[in-house]
Amino acid sequence: MTRKPAHLAVYDTFADWETGHTTAHLARAGYPIRTVGPTREPVTTLGGLRVQPDLALDALRPEDSSLLILTGADLWDSGDDLAPFARTARAFLDAGVPVAAICGATAGLAREGLLDDRDHTSAVSFYLAATGYGGGERYVDADAVTDGNLVTAGPTEPVAFAREVFRLLGVYEGEVLDAWYRLFHDSDAAAYAVLEKAAQ
């Protein structure tokens, strides 16, 4: 089955370690991974990697995508440079296409008003409260939260973030999803046997 790409937002200072589990296992499941930047100009991650975006943000359409992934970045908290990505997230959600946001990207969504009426999480509640958003009562103190087509997670939870994305897209389910999480989050060697059996 041909799958629409999963789009990974890339911009200067993006936290490159936060989505590695997500993109690697989506790719293995047959989702092409495409990077989308503010423009087609190269960006530099917090880890010092230079990334050449596959397309510019203004060329991205929800109907051409399976998922928009928004990573953390210093730029989310230092101005409005990344606000267009939050607006694109609104367009995706309005079109019924999933969005997954981790770390500082959750603050961008909060500023855009996308967390006012959805359960969500982030680093800590007061981090989002500082944005002045209206969704404080919907904050959930959890590793990662899915509400409809939106996944949110804090910066220390890349594995839980991936787990929720896989659940939402149906990449892994049930005991296989649980085993995947236990293997990569808890280093539970017994979970490997479950995954091996499922792969046969």
Short mmCIF file of C-alpha atoms in Angstrom, two decimals:
data_model
loop_
_atom_site.label_atom_id
_atom_site.label_comp_id
_atom_site.label_asym_id
_atom_site.label_seq_id
_atom_site.Cartn_x
_atom_site.Cartn_y
_atom_site.Cartn_z
CA MET A 1 0.00 0.00 0.00
CA THR A 2 1.35 3.43 -0.96
CA ARG A 3 1.30 5.82 1.97
CA LYS A 4 1.33 9.59 1.90
CA PRO A 5 4.50 11.11 3.34
CA ALA A 6 4.94 12.11 6.94
CA HIS A 7 6.28 15.67 6.99
CA LEU A 8 8.95 16.62 9.51
CA ALA A 9 9.25 20.35 10.10
CA VAL A 10 12.87 21.52 10.16
CA TYR A 11 14.14 24.95 11.12
CA ASP A 12 17.22 26.46 12.72
CA THR A 13 17.80 25.19 16.29
CA PHE A 14 15.36 22.30 15.92
CA ALA A 15 15.94 19.57 18.49
CA ASP A 16 17.07 16.75 16.25
CA TRP A 17 16.98 14.02 18.93
CA GLU A 18 13.27 14.42 19.68
CA THR A 19 11.85 12.69 16.62
CA GLY A 20 14.41 10.05 15.66
CA HIS A 21 12.35 7.12 16.94
CA THR A 22 9.25 8.49 15.25
CA THR A 23 10.70 9.05 11.80
CA ALA A 24 12.83 5.89 11.74
CA HIS A 25 9.94 3.56 12.52
CA LEU A 26 7.48 5.42 10.32
CA ALA A 27 9.93 4.99 7.44
CA ARG A 28 10.21 1.27 8.20
CA ALA A 29 6.42 1.07 8.13
CA GLY A 30 6.34 2.53 4.62
CA TYR A 31 5.78 6.22 5.31
CA PRO A 32 8.13 8.37 3.20
CA ILE A 33 9.69 11.05 5.41
CA ARG A 34 9.85 14.50 3.86
CA THR A 35 11.38 17.54 5.52
CA VAL A 36 9.68 20.91 5.28
CA GLY A 37 11.47 24.15 6.13
CA PRO A 38 10.58 27.83 6.18
CA THR A 39 12.14 27.88 2.69
CA ARG A 40 14.26 25.41 0.72
CA GLU A 41 17.39 26.94 2.25
CA PRO A 42 19.42 24.63 4.55
CA VAL A 43 18.78 24.81 8.29
CA THR A 44 21.04 23.89 11.20
CA THR A 45 19.82 21.74 14.09
CA LEU A 46 20.75 22.14 17.74
CA GLY A 47 23.09 19.20 17.18
CA GLY A 48 24.89 21.10 14.44
CA LEU A 49 23.53 19.07 11.53
CA ARG A 50 22.74 20.89 8.30
CA VAL A 51 19.47 19.79 6.72
CA GLN A 52 18.31 20.64 3.21
CA PRO A 53 14.48 20.78 3.32
CA ASP A 54 12.63 18.78 0.70
CA LEU A 55 10.05 21.52 0.34
CA ALA A 56 9.17 24.96 1.65
CA LEU A 57 6.30 25.40 4.09
CA ASP A 58 4.19 27.37 1.63
CA ALA A 59 4.18 24.34 -0.69
CA LEU A 60 2.85 21.93 1.95
CA ARG A 61 -0.79 20.85 1.69
CA PRO A 62 -2.64 18.72 4.26
CA GLU A 63 -4.14 16.55 1.54
CA ASP A 64 -0.64 15.49 0.48
CA SER A 65 0.39 14.33 3.94
CA SER A 66 -0.21 11.62 6.52
CA LEU A 67 1.19 13.64 9.42
CA LEU A 68 2.92 16.90 10.34
CA ILE A 69 5.63 16.55 12.99
CA LEU A 70 6.73 19.69 14.84
CA THR A 71 9.90 19.48 16.91
CA GLY A 72 11.14 21.70 19.68
CA ALA A 73 13.52 24.56 18.87
CA ASP A 74 14.91 27.62 20.62
CA LEU A 75 13.09 29.72 17.99
CA TRP A 76 9.67 28.78 19.42
CA ASP A 77 10.47 30.88 22.48
CA SER A 78 12.41 33.75 20.95
CA GLY A 79 9.94 35.38 18.59
CA ASP A 80 7.38 34.68 15.91
CA ASP A 81 9.66 33.10 13.28
CA LEU A 82 7.94 29.72 13.61
CA ALA A 83 4.36 30.98 13.89
CA PRO A 84 3.70 29.97 10.25
CA PHE A 85 4.29 26.34 11.27
CA ALA A 86 1.64 26.64 14.00
CA ARG A 87 -0.76 28.12 11.46
CA THR A 88 -0.04 25.19 9.17
CA ALA A 89 -0.79 22.85 12.06
CA ARG A 90 -4.20 24.51 12.33
CA ALA A 91 -4.82 23.88 8.62
CA PHE A 92 -3.85 20.22 9.06
CA LEU A 93 -6.14 19.72 12.05
CA ASP A 94 -8.99 21.52 10.31
CA ALA A 95 -8.52 19.10 7.40
CA GLY A 96 -8.51 16.06 9.70
CA VAL A 97 -4.81 15.32 9.15
CA PRO A 98 -2.78 14.45 12.28
CA VAL A 99 -0.26 16.76 13.90
CA ALA A 100 2.37 15.69 16.45
CA ALA A 101 4.15 18.39 18.48
CA ILE A 102 6.90 17.93 21.05
CA CYS A 103 8.75 20.28 23.39
CA GLY A 104 8.71 23.95 22.34
CA ALA A 105 6.36 23.24 19.46
CA THR A 106 3.61 22.77 22.04
CA ALA A 107 4.07 26.42 23.04
CA GLY A 108 3.68 27.42 19.41
CA LEU A 109 0.41 25.51 19.23
CA ALA A 110 -0.70 27.11 22.50
CA ARG A 111 -0.09 30.59 21.09
CA GLU A 112 -2.10 29.63 18.02
CA GLY A 113 -5.03 28.61 20.24
CA LEU A 114 -4.88 24.96 19.22
CA LEU A 115 -4.61 23.67 22.79
CA ASP A 116 -7.48 25.67 24.28
CA ASP A 117 -10.04 22.95 23.61
CA ARG A 118 -7.87 19.81 23.44
CA ASP A 119 -6.22 17.66 26.08
CA HIS A 120 -2.47 18.14 25.84
CA THR A 121 0.84 18.06 27.64
CA SER A 122 4.26 19.70 27.41
CA ALA A 123 7.39 20.13 29.52
CA VAL A 124 5.47 21.52 32.51
CA SER A 125 2.16 23.32 32.84
CA PHE A 126 3.66 26.71 33.70
CA TYR A 127 5.74 26.65 30.50
CA LEU A 128 2.53 26.74 28.48
CA ALA A 129 0.83 29.08 30.95
CA ALA A 130 3.50 31.67 30.12
CA THR A 131 2.12 31.84 26.58
CA GLY A 132 -1.15 33.29 27.91
CA TYR A 133 -3.18 30.54 26.29
CA GLY A 134 -6.65 29.56 27.44
CA GLY A 135 -6.20 25.80 27.71
CA GLY A 136 -4.70 25.41 31.16
CA GLU A 137 -7.61 23.30 32.38
CA ARG A 138 -6.96 20.80 29.57
CA TYR A 139 -3.30 20.26 30.55
CA VAL A 140 -2.55 16.62 31.41
CA ASP A 141 0.49 15.66 33.47
CA ALA A 142 1.51 12.67 31.32
CA ASP A 143 4.44 11.56 29.17
CA ALA A 144 2.45 12.11 25.95
CA VAL A 145 -1.18 12.86 25.18
CA THR A 146 -3.37 12.23 22.15
CA ASP A 147 -6.63 14.13 21.66
CA GLY A 148 -8.27 13.39 18.33
CA ASN A 149 -5.65 13.98 15.65
CA LEU A 150 -3.22 15.87 17.89
CA VAL A 151 -0.27 14.34 19.78
CA THR A 152 1.70 16.39 22.30
CA ALA A 153 4.70 15.50 24.47
CA GLY A 154 7.40 17.13 26.56
CA PRO A 155 11.10 17.29 25.65
CA THR A 156 12.10 14.28 27.77
CA GLU A 157 9.62 11.91 26.13
CA PRO A 158 10.67 11.14 22.54
CA VAL A 159 9.80 7.45 22.95
CA ALA A 160 6.33 8.13 24.36
CA PHE A 161 5.85 10.69 21.59
CA ALA A 162 6.64 8.03 19.00
CA ARG A 163 4.34 5.55 20.75
CA GLU A 164 1.39 7.92 20.43
CA VAL A 165 2.13 8.63 16.77
CA PHE A 166 2.31 4.89 16.02
CA ARG A 167 -0.97 4.31 17.84
CA LEU A 168 -2.67 7.15 16.00
CA LEU A 169 -1.53 5.97 12.57
CA GLY A 170 -2.00 2.27 13.35
CA VAL A 171 1.68 1.45 12.78
CA TYR A 172 1.78 -0.73 15.90
CA GLU A 173 -1.14 -1.77 18.08
CA GLY A 174 -1.93 -3.68 21.25
CA GLU A 175 0.80 -5.86 22.70
CA VAL A 176 3.16 -5.01 19.83
CA LEU A 177 2.93 -1.30 20.58
CA ASP A 178 3.39 -2.01 24.29
CA ALA A 179 6.42 -4.19 23.55
CA TRP A 180 7.95 -1.54 21.30
CA TYR A 181 7.60 1.04 24.06
CA ARG A 182 9.02 -1.26 26.73
CA LEU A 183 11.99 -2.11 24.54
CA PHE A 184 12.96 1.45 23.66
CA HIS A 185 11.86 3.21 26.84
CA ASP A 186 12.67 0.62 29.50
CA SER A 187 15.33 -1.49 27.74
CA ASP A 188 13.14 -4.52 28.45
CA ALA A 189 14.84 -7.32 26.55
CA ALA A 190 11.78 -9.57 26.94
CA ALA A 191 9.85 -7.17 24.71
CA TYR A 192 12.17 -7.98 21.83
CA ALA A 193 10.71 -11.48 21.53
CA VAL A 194 7.21 -10.03 21.09
CA LEU A 195 8.42 -7.77 18.31
CA GLU A 196 10.32 -10.59 16.61
CA LYS A 197 7.24 -12.81 16.68
CA ALA A 198 5.08 -10.01 15.25
CA ALA A 199 7.55 -9.46 12.42
CA GLN A 200 7.36 -13.11 11.27
#
